[in-house]
mmCIF file of C-alpha atoms in Angstrom:
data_model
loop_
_atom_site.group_PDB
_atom_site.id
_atom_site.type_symbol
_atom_site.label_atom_id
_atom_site.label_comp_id
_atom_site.label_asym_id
_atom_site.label_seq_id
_atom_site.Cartn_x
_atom_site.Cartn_y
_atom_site.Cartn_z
ATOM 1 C CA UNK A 136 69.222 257.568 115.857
ATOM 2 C CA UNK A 137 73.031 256.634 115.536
ATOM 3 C CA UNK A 138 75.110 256.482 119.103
ATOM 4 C CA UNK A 139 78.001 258.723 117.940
ATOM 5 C CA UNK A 140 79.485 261.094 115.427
ATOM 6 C CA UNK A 141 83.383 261.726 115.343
ATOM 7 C CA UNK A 142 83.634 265.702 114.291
ATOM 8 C CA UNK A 143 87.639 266.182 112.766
ATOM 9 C CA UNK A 144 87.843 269.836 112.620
ATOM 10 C CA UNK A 145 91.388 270.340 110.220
ATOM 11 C CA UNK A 146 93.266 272.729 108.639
ATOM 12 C CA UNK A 147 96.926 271.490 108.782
ATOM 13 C CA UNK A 148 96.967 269.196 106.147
ATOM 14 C CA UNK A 149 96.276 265.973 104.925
ATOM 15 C CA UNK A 150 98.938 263.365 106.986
ATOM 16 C CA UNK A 151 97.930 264.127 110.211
ATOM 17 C CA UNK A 152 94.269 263.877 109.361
ATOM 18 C CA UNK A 153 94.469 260.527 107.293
ATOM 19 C CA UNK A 154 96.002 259.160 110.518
ATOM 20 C CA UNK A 155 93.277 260.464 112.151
ATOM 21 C CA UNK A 156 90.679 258.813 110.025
ATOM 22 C CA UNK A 157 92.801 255.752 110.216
ATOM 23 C CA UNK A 158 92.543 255.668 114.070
ATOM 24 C CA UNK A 159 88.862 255.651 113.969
ATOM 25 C CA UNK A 160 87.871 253.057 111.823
ATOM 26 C CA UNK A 161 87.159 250.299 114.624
ATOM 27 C CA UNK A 162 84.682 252.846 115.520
ATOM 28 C CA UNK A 163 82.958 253.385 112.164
ATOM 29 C CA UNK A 164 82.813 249.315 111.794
ATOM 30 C CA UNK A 165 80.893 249.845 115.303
ATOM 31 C CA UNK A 166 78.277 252.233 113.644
ATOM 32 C CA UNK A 167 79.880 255.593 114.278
ATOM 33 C CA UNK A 168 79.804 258.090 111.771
ATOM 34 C CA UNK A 169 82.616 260.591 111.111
ATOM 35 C CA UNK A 170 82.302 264.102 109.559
ATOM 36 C CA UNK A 171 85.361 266.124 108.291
ATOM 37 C CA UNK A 172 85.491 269.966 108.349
ATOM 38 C CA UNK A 173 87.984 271.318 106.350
ATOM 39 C CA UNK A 174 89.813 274.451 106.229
ATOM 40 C CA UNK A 175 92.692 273.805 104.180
ATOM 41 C CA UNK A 176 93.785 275.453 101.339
ATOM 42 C CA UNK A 177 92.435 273.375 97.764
ATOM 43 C CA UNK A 178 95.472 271.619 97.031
ATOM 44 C CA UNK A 179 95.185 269.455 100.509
ATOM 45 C CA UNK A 180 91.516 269.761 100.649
ATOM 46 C CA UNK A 181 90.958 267.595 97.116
ATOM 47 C CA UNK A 182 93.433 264.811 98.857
ATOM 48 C CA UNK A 183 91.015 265.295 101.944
ATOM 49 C CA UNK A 184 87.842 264.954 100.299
ATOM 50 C CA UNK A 185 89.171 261.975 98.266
ATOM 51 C CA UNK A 186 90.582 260.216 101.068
ATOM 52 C CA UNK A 187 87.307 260.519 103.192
ATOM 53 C CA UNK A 188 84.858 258.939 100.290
ATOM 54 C CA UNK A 189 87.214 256.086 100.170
ATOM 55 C CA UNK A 190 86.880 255.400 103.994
ATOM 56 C CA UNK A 191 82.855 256.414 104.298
ATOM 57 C CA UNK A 192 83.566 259.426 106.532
ATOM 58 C CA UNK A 193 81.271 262.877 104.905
ATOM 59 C CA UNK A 194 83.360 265.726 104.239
ATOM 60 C CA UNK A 195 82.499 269.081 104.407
ATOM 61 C CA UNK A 196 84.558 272.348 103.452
ATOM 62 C CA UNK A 197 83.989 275.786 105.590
ATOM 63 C CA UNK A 198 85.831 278.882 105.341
ATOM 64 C CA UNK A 199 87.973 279.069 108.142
ATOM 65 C CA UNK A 200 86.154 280.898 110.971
ATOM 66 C CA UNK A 201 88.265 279.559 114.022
ATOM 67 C CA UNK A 202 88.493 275.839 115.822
ATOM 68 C CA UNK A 203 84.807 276.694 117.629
ATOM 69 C CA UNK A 204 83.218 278.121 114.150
ATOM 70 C CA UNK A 205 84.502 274.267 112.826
ATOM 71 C CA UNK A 206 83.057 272.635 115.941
ATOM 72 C CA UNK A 207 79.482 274.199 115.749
ATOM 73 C CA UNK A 208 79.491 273.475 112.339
ATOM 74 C CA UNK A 209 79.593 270.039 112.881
ATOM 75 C CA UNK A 210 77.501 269.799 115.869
ATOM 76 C CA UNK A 211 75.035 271.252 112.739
ATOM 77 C CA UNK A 212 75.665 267.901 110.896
ATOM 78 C CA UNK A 213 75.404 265.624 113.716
ATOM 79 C CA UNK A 214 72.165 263.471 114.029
ATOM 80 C CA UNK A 215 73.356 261.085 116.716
ATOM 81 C CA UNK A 216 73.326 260.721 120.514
ATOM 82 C CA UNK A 217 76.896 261.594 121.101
ATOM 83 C CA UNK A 218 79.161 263.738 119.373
ATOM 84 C CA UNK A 219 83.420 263.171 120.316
ATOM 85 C CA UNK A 220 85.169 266.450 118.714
ATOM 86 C CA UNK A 221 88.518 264.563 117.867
ATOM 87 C CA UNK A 222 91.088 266.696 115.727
ATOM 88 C CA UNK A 223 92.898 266.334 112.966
ATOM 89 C CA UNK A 224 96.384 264.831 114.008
ATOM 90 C CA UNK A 225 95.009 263.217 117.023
ATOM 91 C CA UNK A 226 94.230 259.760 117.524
ATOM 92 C CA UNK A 227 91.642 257.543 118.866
ATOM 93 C CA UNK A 228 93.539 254.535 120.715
ATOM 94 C CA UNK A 229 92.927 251.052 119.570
ATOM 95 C CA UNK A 230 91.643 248.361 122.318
ATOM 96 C CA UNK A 231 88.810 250.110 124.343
ATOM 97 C CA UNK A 232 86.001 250.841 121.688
ATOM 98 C CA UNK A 233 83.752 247.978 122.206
ATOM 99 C CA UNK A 234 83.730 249.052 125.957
ATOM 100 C CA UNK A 235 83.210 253.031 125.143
ATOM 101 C CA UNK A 236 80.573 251.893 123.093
ATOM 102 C CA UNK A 237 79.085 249.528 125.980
ATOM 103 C CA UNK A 238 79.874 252.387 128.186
ATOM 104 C CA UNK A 239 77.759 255.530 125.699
ATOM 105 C CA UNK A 240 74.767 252.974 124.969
ATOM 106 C CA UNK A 241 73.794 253.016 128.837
ATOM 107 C CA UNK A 242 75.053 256.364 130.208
ATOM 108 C CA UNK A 243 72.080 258.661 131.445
ATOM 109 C CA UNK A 244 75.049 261.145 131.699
ATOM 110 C CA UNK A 245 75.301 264.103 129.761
ATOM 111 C CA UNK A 246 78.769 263.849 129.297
ATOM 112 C CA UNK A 247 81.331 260.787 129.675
ATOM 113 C CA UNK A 248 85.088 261.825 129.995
ATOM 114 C CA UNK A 249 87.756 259.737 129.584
ATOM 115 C CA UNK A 250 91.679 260.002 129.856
ATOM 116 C CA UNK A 251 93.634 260.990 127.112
ATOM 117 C CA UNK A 252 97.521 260.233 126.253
ATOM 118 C CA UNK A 253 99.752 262.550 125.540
ATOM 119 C CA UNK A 254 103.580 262.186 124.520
ATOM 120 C CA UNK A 255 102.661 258.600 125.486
ATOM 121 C CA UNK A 256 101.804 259.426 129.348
ATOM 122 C CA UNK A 257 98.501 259.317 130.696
ATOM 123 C CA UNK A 258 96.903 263.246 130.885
ATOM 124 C CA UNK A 259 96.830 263.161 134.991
ATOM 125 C CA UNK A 260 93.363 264.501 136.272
ATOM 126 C CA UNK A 261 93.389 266.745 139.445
ATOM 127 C CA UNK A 262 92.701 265.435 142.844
ATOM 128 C CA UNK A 263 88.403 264.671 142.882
ATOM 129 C CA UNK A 264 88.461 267.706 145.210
ATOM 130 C CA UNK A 265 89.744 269.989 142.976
ATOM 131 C CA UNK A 266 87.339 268.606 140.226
ATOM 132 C CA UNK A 267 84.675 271.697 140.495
ATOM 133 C CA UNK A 268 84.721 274.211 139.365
ATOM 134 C CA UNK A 269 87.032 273.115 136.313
ATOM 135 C CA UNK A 270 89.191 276.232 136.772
ATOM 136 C CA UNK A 271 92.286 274.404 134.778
ATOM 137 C CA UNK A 272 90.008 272.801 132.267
ATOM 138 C CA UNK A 273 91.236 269.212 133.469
ATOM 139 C CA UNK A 274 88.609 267.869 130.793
ATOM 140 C CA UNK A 275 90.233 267.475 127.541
ATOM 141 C CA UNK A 276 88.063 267.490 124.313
ATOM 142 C CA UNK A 277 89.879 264.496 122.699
ATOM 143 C CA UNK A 278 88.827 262.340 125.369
ATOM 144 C CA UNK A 279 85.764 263.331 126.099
ATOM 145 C CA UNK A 280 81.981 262.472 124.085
ATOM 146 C CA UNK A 281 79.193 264.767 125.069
ATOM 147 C CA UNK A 282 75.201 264.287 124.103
ATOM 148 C CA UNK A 283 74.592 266.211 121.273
ATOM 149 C CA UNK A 284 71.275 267.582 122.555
ATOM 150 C CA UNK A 285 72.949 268.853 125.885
ATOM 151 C CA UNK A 286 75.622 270.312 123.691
ATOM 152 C CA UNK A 287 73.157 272.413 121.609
ATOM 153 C CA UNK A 288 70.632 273.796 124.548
ATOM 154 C CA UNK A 289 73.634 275.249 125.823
ATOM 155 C CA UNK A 290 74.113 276.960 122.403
ATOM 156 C CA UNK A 291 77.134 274.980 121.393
ATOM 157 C CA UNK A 292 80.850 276.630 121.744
ATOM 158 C CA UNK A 293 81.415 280.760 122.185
ATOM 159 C CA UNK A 294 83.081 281.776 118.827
ATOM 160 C CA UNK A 295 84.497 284.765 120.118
ATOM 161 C CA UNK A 296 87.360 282.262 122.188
ATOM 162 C CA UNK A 297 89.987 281.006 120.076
ATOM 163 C CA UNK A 298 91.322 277.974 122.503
ATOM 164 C CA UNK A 299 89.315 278.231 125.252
ATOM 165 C CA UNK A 300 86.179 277.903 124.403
ATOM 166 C CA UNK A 301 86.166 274.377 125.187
ATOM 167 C CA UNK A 302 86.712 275.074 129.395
ATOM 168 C CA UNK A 303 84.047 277.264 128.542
ATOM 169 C CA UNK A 304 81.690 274.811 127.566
ATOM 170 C CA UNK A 305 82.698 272.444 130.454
ATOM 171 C CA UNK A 306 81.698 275.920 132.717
ATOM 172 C CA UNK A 307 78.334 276.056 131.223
ATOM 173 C CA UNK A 308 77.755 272.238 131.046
ATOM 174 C CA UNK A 309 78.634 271.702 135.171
ATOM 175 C CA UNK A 310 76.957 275.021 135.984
ATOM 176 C CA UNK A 311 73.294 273.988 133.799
ATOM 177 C CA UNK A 312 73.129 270.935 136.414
ATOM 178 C CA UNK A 313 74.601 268.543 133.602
ATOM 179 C CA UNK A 314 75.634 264.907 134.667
ATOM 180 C CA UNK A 315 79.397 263.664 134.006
ATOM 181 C CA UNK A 316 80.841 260.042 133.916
ATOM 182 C CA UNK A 317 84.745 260.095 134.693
ATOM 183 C CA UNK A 318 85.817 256.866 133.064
ATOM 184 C CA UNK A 319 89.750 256.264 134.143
ATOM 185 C CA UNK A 320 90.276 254.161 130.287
ATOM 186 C CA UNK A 321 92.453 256.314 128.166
ATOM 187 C CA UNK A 322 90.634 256.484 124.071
ATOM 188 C CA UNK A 323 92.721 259.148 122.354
ATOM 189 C CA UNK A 324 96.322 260.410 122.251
ATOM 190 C CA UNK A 325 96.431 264.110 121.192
ATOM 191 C CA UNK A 326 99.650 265.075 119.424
ATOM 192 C CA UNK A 327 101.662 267.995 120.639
ATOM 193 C CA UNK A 328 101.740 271.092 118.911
ATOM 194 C CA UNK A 329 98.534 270.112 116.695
ATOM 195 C CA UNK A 330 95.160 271.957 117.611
ATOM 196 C CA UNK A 331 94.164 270.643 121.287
ATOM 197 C CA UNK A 332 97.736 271.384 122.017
ATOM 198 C CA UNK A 333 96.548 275.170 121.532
ATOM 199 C CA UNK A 334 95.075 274.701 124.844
ATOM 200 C CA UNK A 335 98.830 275.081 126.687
ATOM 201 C CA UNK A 336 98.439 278.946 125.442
ATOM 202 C CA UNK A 337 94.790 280.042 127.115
ATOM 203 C CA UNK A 338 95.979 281.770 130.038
ATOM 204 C CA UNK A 339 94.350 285.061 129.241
ATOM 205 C CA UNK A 340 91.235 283.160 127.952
ATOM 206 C CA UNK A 341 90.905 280.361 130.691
ATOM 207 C CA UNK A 342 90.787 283.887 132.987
ATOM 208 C CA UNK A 343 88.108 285.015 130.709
ATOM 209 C CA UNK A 344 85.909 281.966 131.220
ATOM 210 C CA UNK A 345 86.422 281.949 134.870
ATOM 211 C CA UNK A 346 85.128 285.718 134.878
ATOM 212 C CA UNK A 347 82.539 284.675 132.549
ATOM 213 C CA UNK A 348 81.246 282.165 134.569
ATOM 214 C CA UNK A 349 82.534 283.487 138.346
ATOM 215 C CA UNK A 350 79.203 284.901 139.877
ATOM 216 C CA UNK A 351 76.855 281.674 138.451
ATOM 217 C CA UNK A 352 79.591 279.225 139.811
ATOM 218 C CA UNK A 353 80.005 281.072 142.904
ATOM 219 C CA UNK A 354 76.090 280.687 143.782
ATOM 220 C CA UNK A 355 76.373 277.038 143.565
ATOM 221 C CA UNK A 356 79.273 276.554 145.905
ATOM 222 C CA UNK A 357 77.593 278.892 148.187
ATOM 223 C CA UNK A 358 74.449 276.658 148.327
ATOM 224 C CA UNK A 359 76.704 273.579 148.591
ATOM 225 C CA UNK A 360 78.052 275.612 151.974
ATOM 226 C CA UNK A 361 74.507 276.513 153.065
ATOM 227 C CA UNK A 362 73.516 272.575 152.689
ATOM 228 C CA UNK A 363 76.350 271.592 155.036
ATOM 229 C CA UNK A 364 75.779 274.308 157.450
ATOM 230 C CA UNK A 365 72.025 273.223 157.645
ATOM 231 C CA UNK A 366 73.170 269.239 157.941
ATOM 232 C CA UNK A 367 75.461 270.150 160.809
ATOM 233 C CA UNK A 368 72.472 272.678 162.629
ATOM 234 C CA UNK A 369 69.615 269.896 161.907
ATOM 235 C CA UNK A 370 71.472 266.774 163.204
ATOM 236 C CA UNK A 371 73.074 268.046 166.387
#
């Protein structure tokens, strides 16, 4: 089985995705493999598909059905470990990908997140207290790789979210007892106004996955409560 599969979900063009593909290629001369979804119109989509038989990355076209439709499409193509949903128009930074692959060859985690850049500053996480439940969505997609087999028995993303289905996932992931590594090494600058950007405009959809997800999360932090209480009663 391969360690990783970069998914590019596009449909903005052909620069911003051939830097894209660009950005990865330390990667693919690591072993990774790459796969292109496409929903651009035919004009940008032959450039696409000609550009990504040049540099070894499979191509495939869908019929636009929304970023999540794109993503769980790929997941459908992936036959590797790890799967890293990284955009067209965002980058993976050069310097750190012998050590992410170090890192993803001996992670029991389900999921390793890393930092991302953005307008050239570091994406600040919260404070570790404020790390669960991921009510902001401080986990960014670009930066973080997830095991594809977690990422399917949770059913993959919710189509019916168009930019939050992502802190949806994260919900489900944390709440199904899944593992996390929080690596502080920064692997991928997402580029404002492309399609992780989209994620400044969820307010009324981050509410919907906290509602979604509310009476599940709440259950845990009430039996982290209940553990303490008991600690405290047992070892006076």
């Amino acid at each position: 089985m391969n360690l990783l599969t970069i998914v590019t979900a596009t449909k903005d063009g052909f620069e911003g995705l051939k830097k894209t593909i660009d950005s990865t290629k330390n990667y693919r001369n690591l072993g990774s493999s790459q796969v292109i979804v496409d929903g651009n119109r035919e004009e940008d989509s032959s450039k696409i598909k000609e550009y990504a038989n040049k540099e070894g990355v499979s191509y495939f076209w869908q019929k636009p059905q929304g970023i999540y439709g794109a993503f769980n499409f790929g997941l459908s193509k992936v036959e590797s470990k790890w799967i890293w949903y990284l955009n067209g128009g965002d980058l993976a930074l050069n310097g750190n990908e012998s050590i992410v692959w170090s890192l993803l060859e001996k992670s029991n985690s389900d999921i390793v997140s890393f930092q991302i850049k953005t307008d050239d500053r570091l994406y600040e996480r919260p404070p570790f207290a404020q790390m669960y439940p991921p009510v902001y969505n401080w986990i960014p997609h670009p930066g973080t790789i997830v095991k594809s087999d977690s990422l399917r028995k949770i059913g993959g993303f919710d189509e019916k979210f168009k930019v939050a289905g992502d802190g949806n996932v994260w919900f489900k992931m944390l709440n199904s007892n899944a593992s996390m590594d929080i690596i502080s090494i920064p692997v991928a600058h997402f580029t404002a106004g492309g399609r992780s950007s989209n994620l400044i405009k969820t307010k009324q959809e981050q509410k919907m996955v906290v509602k979604n997800n509310f009476l599940k999360t709440l259950g845990i932090l009430m039996r982290r409560i209940y553990q303490m209480i008991y600690f405290l009663v047992v070892h006076e």
